PDB file of C-alpha atoms in Angstrom:
ATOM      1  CA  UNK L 258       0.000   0.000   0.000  1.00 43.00           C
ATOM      2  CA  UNK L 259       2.759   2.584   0.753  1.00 43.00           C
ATOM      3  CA  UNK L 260       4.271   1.758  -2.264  1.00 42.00           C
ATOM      4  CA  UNK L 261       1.400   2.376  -4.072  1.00 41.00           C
ATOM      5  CA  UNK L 262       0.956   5.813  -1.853  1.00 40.00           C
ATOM      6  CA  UNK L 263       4.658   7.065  -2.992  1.00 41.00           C
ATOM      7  CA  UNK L 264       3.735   6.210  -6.811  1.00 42.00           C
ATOM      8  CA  UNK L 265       0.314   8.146  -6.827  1.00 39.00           C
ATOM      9  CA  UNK L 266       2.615  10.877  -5.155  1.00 45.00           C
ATOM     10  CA  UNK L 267       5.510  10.693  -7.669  1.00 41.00           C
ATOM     11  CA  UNK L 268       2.907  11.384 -10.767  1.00 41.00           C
ATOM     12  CA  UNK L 269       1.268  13.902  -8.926  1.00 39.00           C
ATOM     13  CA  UNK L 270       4.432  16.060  -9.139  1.00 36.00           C
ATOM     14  CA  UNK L 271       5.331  15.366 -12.841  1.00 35.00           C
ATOM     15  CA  UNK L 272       2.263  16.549 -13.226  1.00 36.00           C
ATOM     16  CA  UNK L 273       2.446  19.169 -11.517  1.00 36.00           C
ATOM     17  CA  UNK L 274       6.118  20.154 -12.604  1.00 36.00           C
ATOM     18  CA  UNK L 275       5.261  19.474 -16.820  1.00 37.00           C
ATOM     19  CA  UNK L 276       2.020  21.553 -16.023  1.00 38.00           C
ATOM     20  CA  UNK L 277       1.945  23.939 -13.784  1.00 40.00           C
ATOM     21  CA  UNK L 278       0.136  27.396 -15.517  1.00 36.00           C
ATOM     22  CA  UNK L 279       3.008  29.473 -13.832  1.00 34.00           C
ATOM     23  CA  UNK L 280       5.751  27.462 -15.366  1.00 34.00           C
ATOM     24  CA  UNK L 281       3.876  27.196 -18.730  1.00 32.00           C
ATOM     25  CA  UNK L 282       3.281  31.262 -18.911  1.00 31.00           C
ATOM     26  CA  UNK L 283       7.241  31.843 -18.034  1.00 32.00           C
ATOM     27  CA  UNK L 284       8.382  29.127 -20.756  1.00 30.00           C
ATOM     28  CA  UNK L 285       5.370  31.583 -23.415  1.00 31.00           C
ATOM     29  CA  UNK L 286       7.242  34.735 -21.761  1.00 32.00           C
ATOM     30  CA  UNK L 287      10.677  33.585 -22.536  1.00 33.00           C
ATOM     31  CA  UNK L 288       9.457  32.042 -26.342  1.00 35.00           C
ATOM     32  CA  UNK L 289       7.904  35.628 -27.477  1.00 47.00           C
ATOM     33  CA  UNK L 290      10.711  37.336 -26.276  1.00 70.00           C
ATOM     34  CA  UNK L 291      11.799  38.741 -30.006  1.00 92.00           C
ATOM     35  CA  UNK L 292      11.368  42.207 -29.109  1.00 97.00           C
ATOM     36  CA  UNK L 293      10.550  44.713 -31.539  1.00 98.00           C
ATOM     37  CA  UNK L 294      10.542  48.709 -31.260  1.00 98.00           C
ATOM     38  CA  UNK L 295       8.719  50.927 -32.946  1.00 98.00           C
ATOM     39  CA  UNK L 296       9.633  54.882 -33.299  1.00 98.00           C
ATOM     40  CA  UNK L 297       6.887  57.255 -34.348  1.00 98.00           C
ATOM     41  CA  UNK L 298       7.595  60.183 -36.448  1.00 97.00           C
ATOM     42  CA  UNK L 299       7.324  64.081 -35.865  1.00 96.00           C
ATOM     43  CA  UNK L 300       3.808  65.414 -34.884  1.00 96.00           C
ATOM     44  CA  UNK L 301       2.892  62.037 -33.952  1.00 97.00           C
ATOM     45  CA  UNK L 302       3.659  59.588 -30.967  1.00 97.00           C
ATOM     46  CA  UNK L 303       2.946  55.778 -29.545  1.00 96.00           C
ATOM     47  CA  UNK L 304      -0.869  56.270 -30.107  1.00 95.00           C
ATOM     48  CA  UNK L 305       0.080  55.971 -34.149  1.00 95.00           C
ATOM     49  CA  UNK L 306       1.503  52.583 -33.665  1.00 97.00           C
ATOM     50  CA  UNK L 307      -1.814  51.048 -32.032  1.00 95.00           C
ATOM     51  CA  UNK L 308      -2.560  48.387 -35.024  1.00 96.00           C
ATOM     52  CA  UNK L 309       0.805  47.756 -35.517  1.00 98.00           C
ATOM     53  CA  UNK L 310       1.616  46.938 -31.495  1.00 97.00           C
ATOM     54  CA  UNK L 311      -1.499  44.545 -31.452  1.00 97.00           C
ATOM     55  CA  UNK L 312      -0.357  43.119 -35.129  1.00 98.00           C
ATOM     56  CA  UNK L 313       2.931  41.935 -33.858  1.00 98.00           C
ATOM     57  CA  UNK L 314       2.439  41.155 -30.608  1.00 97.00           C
ATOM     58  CA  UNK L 315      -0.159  38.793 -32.125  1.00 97.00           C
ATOM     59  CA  UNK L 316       2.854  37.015 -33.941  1.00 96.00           C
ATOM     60  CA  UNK L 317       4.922  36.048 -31.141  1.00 96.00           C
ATOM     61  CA  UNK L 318       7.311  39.513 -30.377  1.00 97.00           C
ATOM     62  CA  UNK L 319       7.088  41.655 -27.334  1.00 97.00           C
ATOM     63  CA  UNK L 320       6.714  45.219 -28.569  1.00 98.00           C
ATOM     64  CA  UNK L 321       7.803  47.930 -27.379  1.00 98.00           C
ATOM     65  CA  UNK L 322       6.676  52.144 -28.330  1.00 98.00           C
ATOM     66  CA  UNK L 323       8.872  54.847 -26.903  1.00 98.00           C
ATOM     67  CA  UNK L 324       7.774  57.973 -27.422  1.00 98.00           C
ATOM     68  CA  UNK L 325      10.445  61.263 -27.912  1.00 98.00           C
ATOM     69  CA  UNK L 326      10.661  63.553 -24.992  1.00 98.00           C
ATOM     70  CA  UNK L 327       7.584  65.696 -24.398  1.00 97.00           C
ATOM     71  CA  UNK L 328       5.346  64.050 -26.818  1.00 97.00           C
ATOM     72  CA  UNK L 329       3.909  61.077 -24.270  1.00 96.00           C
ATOM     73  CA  UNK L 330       0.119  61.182 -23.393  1.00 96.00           C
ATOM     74  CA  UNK L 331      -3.126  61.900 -25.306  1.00 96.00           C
ATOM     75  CA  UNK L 332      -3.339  63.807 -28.404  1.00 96.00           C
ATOM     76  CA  UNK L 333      -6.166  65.230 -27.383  1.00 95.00           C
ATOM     77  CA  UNK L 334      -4.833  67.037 -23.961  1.00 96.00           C
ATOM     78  CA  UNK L 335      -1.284  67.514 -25.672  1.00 96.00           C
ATOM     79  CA  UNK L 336      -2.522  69.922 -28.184  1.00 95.00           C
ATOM     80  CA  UNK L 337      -4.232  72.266 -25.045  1.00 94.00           C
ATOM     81  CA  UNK L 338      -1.509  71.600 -23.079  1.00 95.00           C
ATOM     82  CA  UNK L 339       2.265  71.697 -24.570  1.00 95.00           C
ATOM     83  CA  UNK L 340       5.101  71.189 -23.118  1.00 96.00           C
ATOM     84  CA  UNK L 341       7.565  74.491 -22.896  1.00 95.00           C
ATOM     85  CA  UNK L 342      10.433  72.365 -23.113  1.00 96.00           C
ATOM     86  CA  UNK L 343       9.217  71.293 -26.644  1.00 97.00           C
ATOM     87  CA  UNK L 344       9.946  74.275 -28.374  1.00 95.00           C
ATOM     88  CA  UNK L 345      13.910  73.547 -27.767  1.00 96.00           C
ATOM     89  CA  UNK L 346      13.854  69.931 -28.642  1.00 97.00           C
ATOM     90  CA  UNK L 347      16.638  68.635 -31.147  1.00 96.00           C
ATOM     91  CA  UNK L 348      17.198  65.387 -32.728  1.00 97.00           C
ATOM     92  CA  UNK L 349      20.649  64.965 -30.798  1.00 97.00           C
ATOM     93  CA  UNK L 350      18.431  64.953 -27.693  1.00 98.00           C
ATOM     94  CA  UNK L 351      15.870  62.463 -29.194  1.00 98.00           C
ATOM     95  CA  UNK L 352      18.606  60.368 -30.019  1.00 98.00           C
ATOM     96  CA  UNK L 353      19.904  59.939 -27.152  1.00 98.00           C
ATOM     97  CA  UNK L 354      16.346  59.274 -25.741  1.00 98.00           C
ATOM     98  CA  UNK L 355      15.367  56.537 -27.679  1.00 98.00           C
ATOM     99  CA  UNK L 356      19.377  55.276 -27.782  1.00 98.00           C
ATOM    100  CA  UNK L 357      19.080  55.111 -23.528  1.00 98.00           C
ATOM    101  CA  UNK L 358      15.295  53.285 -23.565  1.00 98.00           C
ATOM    102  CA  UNK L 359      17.379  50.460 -26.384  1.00 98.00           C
ATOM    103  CA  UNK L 360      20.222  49.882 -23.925  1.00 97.00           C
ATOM    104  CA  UNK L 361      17.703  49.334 -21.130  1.00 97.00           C
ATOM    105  CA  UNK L 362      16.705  46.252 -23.037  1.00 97.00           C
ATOM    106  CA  UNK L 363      17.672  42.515 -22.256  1.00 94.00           C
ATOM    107  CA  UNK L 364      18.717  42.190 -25.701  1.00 96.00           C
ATOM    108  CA  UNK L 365      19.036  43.863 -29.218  1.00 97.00           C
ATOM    109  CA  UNK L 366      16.140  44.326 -30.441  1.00 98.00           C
ATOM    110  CA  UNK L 367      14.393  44.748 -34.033  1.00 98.00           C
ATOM    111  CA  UNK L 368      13.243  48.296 -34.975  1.00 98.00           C
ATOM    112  CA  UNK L 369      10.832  49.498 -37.867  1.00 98.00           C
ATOM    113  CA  UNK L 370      10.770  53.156 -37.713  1.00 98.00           C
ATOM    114  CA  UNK L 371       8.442  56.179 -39.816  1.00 98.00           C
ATOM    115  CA  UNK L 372       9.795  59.357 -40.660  1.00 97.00           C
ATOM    116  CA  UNK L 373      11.912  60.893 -38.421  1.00 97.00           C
ATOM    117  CA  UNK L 374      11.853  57.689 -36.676  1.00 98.00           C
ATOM    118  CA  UNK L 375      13.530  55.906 -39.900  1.00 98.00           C
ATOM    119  CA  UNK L 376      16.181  58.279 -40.071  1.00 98.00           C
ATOM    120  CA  UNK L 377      16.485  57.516 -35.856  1.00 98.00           C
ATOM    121  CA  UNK L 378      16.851  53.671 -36.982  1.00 98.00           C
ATOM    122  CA  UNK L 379      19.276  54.299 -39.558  1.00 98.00           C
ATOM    123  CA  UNK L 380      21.586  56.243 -36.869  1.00 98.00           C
ATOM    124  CA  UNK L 381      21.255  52.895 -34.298  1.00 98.00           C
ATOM    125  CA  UNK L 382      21.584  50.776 -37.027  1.00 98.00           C
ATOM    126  CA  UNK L 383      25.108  52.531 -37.591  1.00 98.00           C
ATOM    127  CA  UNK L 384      25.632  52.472 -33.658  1.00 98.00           C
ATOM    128  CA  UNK L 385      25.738  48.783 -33.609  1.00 98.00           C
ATOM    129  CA  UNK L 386      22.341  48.523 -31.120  1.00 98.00           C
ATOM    130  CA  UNK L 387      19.847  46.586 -32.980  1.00 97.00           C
ATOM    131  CA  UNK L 388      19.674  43.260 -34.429  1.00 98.00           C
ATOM    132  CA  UNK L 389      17.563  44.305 -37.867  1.00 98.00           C
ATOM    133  CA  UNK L 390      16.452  48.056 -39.072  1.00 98.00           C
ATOM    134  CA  UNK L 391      13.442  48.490 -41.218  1.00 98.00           C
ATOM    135  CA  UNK L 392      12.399  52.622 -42.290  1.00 98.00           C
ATOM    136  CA  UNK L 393       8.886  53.615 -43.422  1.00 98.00           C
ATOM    137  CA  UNK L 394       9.374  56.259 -45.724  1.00 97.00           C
ATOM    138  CA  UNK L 395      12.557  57.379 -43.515  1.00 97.00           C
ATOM    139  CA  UNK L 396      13.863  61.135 -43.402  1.00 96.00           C
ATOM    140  CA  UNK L 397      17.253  61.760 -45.062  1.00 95.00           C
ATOM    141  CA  UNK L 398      20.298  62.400 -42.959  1.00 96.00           C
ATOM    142  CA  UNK L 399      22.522  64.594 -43.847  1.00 93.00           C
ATOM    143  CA  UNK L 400      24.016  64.619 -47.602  1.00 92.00           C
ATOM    144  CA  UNK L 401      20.668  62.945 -49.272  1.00 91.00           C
ATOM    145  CA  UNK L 402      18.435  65.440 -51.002  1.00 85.00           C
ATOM    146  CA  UNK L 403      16.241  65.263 -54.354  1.00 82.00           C
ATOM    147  CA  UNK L 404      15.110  68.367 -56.210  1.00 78.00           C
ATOM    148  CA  UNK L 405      11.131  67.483 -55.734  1.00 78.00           C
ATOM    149  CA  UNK L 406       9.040  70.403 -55.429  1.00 75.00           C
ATOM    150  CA  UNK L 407       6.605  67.881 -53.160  1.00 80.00           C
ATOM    151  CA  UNK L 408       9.184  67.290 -50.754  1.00 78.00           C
ATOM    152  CA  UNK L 409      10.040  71.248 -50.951  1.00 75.00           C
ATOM    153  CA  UNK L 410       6.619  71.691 -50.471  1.00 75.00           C
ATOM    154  CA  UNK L 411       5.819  69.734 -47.516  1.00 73.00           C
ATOM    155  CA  UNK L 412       8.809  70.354 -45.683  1.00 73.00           C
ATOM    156  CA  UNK L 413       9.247  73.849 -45.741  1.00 67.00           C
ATOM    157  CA  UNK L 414       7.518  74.647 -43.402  1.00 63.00           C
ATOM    158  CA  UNK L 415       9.669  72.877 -41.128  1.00 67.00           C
ATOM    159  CA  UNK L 416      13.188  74.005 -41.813  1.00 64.00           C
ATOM    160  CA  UNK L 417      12.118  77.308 -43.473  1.00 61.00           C
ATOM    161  CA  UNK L 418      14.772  80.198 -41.798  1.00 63.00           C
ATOM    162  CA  UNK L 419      11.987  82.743 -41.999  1.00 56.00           C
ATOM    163  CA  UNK L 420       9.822  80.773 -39.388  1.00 63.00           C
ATOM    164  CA  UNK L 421       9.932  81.702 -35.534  1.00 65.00           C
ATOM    165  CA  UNK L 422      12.248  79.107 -33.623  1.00 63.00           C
ATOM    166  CA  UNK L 423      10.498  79.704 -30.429  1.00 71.00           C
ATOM    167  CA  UNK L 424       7.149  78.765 -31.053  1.00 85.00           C
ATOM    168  CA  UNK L 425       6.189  74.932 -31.422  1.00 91.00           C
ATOM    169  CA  UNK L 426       4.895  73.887 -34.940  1.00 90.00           C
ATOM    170  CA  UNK L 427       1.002  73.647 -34.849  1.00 91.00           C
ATOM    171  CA  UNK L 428       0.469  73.287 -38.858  1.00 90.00           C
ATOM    172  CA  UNK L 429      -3.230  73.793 -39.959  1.00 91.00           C
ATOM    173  CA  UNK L 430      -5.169  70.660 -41.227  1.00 93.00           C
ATOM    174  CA  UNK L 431      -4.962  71.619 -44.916  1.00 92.00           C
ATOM    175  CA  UNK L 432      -1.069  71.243 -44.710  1.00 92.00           C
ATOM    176  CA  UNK L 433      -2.225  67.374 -43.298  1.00 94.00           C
ATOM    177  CA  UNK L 434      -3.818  66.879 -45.776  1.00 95.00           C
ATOM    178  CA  UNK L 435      -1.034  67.430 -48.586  1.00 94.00           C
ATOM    179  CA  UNK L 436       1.607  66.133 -46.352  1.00 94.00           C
ATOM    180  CA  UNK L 437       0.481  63.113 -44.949  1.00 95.00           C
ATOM    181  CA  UNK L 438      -3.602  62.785 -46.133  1.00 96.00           C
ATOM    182  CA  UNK L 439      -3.503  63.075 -49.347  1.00 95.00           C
ATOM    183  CA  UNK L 440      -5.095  59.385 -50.665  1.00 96.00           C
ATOM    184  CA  UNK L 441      -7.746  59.783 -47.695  1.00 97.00           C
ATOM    185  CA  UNK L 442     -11.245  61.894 -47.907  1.00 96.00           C
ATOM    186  CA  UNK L 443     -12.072  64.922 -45.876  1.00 95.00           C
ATOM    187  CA  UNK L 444     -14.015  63.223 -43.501  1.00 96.00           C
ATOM    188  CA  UNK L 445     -11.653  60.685 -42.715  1.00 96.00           C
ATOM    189  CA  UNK L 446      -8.519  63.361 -42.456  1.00 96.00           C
ATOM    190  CA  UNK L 447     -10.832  65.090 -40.367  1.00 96.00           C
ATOM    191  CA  UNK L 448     -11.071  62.629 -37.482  1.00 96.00           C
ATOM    192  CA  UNK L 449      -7.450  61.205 -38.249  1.00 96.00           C
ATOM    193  CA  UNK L 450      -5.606  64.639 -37.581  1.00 96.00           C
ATOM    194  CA  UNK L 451      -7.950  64.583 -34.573  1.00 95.00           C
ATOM    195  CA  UNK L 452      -7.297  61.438 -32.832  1.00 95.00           C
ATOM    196  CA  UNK L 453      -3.862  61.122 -33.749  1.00 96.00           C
ATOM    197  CA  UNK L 454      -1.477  64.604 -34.213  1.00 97.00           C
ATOM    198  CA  UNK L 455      -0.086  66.890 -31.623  1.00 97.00           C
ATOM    199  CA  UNK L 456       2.136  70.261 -31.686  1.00 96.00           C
ATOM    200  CA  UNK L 457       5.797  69.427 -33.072  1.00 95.00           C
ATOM    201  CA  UNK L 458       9.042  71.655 -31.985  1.00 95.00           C
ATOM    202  CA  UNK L 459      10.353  72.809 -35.316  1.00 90.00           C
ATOM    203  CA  UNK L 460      13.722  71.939 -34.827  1.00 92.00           C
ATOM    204  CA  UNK L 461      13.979  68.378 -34.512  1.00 94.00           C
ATOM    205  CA  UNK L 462      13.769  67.931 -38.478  1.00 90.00           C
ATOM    206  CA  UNK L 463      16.014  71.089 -39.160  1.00 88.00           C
ATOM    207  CA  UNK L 464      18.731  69.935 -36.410  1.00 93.00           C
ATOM    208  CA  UNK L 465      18.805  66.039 -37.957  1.00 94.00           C
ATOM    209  CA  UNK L 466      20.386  66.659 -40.900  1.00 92.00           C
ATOM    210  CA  UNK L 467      23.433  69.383 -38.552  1.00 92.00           C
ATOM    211  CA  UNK L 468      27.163  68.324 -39.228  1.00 93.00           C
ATOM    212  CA  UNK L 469      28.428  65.658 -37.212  1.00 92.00           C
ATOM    213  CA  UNK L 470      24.894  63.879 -37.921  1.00 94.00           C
ATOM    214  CA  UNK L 471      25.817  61.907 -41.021  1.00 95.00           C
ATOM    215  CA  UNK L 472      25.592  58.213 -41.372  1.00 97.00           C
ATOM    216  CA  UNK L 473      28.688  56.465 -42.579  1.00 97.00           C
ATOM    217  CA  UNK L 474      27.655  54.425 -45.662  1.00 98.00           C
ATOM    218  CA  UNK L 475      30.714  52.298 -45.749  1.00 97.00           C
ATOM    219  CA  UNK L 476      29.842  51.046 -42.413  1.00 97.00           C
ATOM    220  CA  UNK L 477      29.023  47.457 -42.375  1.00 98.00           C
ATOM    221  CA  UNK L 478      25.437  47.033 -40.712  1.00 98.00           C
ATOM    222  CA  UNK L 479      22.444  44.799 -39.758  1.00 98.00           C
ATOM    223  CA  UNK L 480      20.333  43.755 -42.378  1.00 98.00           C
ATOM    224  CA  UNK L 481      17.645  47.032 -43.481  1.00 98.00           C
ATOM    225  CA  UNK L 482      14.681  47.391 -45.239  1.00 98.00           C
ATOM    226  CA  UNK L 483      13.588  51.006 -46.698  1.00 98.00           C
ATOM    227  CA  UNK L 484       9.744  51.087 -48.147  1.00 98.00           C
ATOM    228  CA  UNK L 485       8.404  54.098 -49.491  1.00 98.00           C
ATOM    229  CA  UNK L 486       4.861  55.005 -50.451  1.00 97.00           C
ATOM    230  CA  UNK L 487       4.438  55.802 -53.898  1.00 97.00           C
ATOM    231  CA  UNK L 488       1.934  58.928 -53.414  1.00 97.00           C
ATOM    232  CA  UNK L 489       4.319  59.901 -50.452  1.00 97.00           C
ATOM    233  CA  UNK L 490       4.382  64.249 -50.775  1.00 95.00           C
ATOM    234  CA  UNK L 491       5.994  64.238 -47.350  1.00 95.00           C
ATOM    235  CA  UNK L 492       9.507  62.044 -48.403  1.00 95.00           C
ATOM    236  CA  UNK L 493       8.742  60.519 -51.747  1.00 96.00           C
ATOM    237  CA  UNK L 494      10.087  57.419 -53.564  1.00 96.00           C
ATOM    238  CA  UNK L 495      12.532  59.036 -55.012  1.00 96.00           C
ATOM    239  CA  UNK L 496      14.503  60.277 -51.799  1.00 96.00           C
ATOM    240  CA  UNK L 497      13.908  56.731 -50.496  1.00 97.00           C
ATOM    241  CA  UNK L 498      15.537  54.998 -53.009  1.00 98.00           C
ATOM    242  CA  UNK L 499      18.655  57.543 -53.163  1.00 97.00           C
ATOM    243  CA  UNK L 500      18.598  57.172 -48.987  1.00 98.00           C
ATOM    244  CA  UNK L 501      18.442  53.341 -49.781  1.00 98.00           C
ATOM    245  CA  UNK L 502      21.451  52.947 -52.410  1.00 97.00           C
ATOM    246  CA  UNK L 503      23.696  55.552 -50.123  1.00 98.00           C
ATOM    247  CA  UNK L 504      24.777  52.550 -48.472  1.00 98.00           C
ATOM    248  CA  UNK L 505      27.670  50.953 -49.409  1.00 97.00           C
ATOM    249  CA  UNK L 506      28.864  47.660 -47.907  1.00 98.00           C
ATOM    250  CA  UNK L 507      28.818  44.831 -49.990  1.00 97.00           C
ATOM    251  CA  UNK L 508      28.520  42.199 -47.398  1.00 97.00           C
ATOM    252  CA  UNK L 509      25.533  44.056 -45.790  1.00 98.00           C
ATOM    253  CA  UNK L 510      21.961  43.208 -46.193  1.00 97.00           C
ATOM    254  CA  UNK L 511      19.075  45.656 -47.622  1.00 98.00           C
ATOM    255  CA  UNK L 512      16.177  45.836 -49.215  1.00 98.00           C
ATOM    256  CA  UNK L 513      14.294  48.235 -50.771  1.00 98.00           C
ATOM    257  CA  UNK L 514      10.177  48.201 -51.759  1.00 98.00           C
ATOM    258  CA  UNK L 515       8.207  50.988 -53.017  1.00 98.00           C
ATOM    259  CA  UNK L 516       4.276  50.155 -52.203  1.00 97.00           C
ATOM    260  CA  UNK L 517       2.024  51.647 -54.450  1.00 97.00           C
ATOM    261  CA  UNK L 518      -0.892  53.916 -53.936  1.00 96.00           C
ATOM    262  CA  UNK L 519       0.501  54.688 -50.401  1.00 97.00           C
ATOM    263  CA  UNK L 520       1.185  57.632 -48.855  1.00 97.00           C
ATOM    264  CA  UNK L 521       3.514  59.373 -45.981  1.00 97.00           C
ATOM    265  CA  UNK L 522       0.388  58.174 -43.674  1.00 97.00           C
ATOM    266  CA  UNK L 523       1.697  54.550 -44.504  1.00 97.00           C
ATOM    267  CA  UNK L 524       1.714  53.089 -40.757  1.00 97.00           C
ATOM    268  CA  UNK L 525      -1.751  54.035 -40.562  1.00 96.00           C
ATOM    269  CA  UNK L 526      -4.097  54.653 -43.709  1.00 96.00           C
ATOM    270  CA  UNK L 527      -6.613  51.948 -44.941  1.00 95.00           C
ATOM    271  CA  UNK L 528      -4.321  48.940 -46.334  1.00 96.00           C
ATOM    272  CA  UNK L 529      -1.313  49.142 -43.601  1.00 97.00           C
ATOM    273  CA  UNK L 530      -2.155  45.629 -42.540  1.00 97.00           C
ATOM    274  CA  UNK L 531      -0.172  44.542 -46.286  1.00 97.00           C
ATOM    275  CA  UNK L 532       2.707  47.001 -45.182  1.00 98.00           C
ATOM    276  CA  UNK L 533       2.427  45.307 -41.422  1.00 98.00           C
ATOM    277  CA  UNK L 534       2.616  42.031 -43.116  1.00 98.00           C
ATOM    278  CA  UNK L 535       5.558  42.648 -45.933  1.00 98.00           C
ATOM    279  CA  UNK L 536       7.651  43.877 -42.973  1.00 98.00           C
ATOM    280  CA  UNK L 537       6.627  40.660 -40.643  1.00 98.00           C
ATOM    281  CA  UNK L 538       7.456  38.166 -43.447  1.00 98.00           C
ATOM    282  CA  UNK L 539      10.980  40.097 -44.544  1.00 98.00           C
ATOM    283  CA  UNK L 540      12.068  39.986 -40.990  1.00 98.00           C
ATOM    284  CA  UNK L 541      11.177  36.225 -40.796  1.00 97.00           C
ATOM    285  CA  UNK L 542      13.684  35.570 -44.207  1.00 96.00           C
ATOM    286  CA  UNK L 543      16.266  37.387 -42.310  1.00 95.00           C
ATOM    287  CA  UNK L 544      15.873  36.101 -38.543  1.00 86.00           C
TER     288      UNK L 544
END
């Protein structure tokens, strides 16, 4: 009988060991550990990344959506209430932001960046602290310009040197809707620019391209993807692909797609599930 006892009491802590819900969730915790990190663009912040967060943690990856100095909370109460410091705020100091929040990481992680937040990829990509970089319709650095009067267009009011440095950039909605809004309707803009865009310190985009910013395109690097959006006004195809063939290394990785019928609102206009899922399968070829 007490032999009996001690079996029954064995199997009870197998089962207990190969199932136990608290072992099972850390073994899940440690398996969807791939971390990935988005980086919004300018007049934007983690609230843009919503479909894309819940798309990839869906897959298997923890995900992860900084947000630059000044620029966390809701839309909404950001635009009635900005931040003073935000007038002052330079790319060298985003930088380092978003450089400090990778480092605080267990490990390297992958990052897929829009805008301003491509050209921020690009510059850790360069730095040696993530394991793949992948730009959505990235900013140039420094040395990559097109003659497009689009790009002119959209961007000068930005870095324009007849525009007040100490006053945030609060562009009006029909600026929107040629820079980023351009394949959506009214209504839709509307409620996008809305829900979604907050005041912007004008010198972040004019300080990003300052000497002592460039990348080095010799530089060996992680593998990269650049995809531009063929109706982009903001940073169109064509500054993409020049961005794209800068680099150099011929043992390095990258990758280049131009999506049609998309804009510079690529992360989130109608049809950014294909760009979700182009970027998802490209990172599984080069895992």
């Amino acid at each position: 009988m007490q032999i009996i006892i001690t079996k029954i009491n064995l199997f009870i802590i197998v089962v207990i060991f190969f199932f136990n819900p608290a072992k099972a969730q850390d073994d899940n915790s440690t398996s969807e550990s791939k971390p990935i990190v988005l980086l919004h663009g300018l007049f934007q912040n983690a609230q843009s990344w919503g479909h894309w967060a819940e798309y990839y943690r869906e897959l298997g990856y923890t995900v992860y959506t900084p947000v630059f100095p000044y620029h966390k909370g809701d839309p909404a109460f950001l635009n009635q209430h900005i931040d003073p410091h935000l007038v002052n705020l330079e790319f060298q100091e985003v930088l380092d932001s978003i450089t400090a929040f990778i480092e605080s990481l267990t490990e390297k992680p992958i990052i897929i960046g829009h805008s301003i937040g491509g050209l921020l990829t690009q510059k850790l990509v360069e730095a040696g602290k993530v394991k793949m970089g992948i730009t959505l319709a990235s900013a140039n650095p420094r040395g990559v310009n097109v003659l497009d009067w689009k790009y002119i267009r959209s961007n000068f009011r930005m870095v324009s040197p007849f525009r007040r440095r100490d006053k945030v950039c609060t562009p009006p909605l029909r600026w929107f809707r040629y820079t980023f809004f351009n394949t959506l309707n009214d209504t839709t803009a509307k409620a996008e620019h809305r829900k979604y865009f907050i005041p912007e310190s004008r010198k972040i985009a004019k300080s990003s391209t300052k000497k002592g910013l460039e990348i080095d395109f010799n530089k060996p690097h992680v593998p990269m993807l650049f995809i531009s959006g063929q109706k982009d006004n903001d940073l169109p195809p064509r500054l993409i692909y020049k961005n794209y063939k800068a680099y150099q290394d011929p043992t390095s990785r990258r990758d280049y797609y131009e999506f049609p019928a998309k804009s510079h609102y690529i992360v989130s206009e109608p049809g950014w599930e294909k760009v979700a899922g182009y970027v998802a399968n490209w990172i599984l070829q080069n895992e």
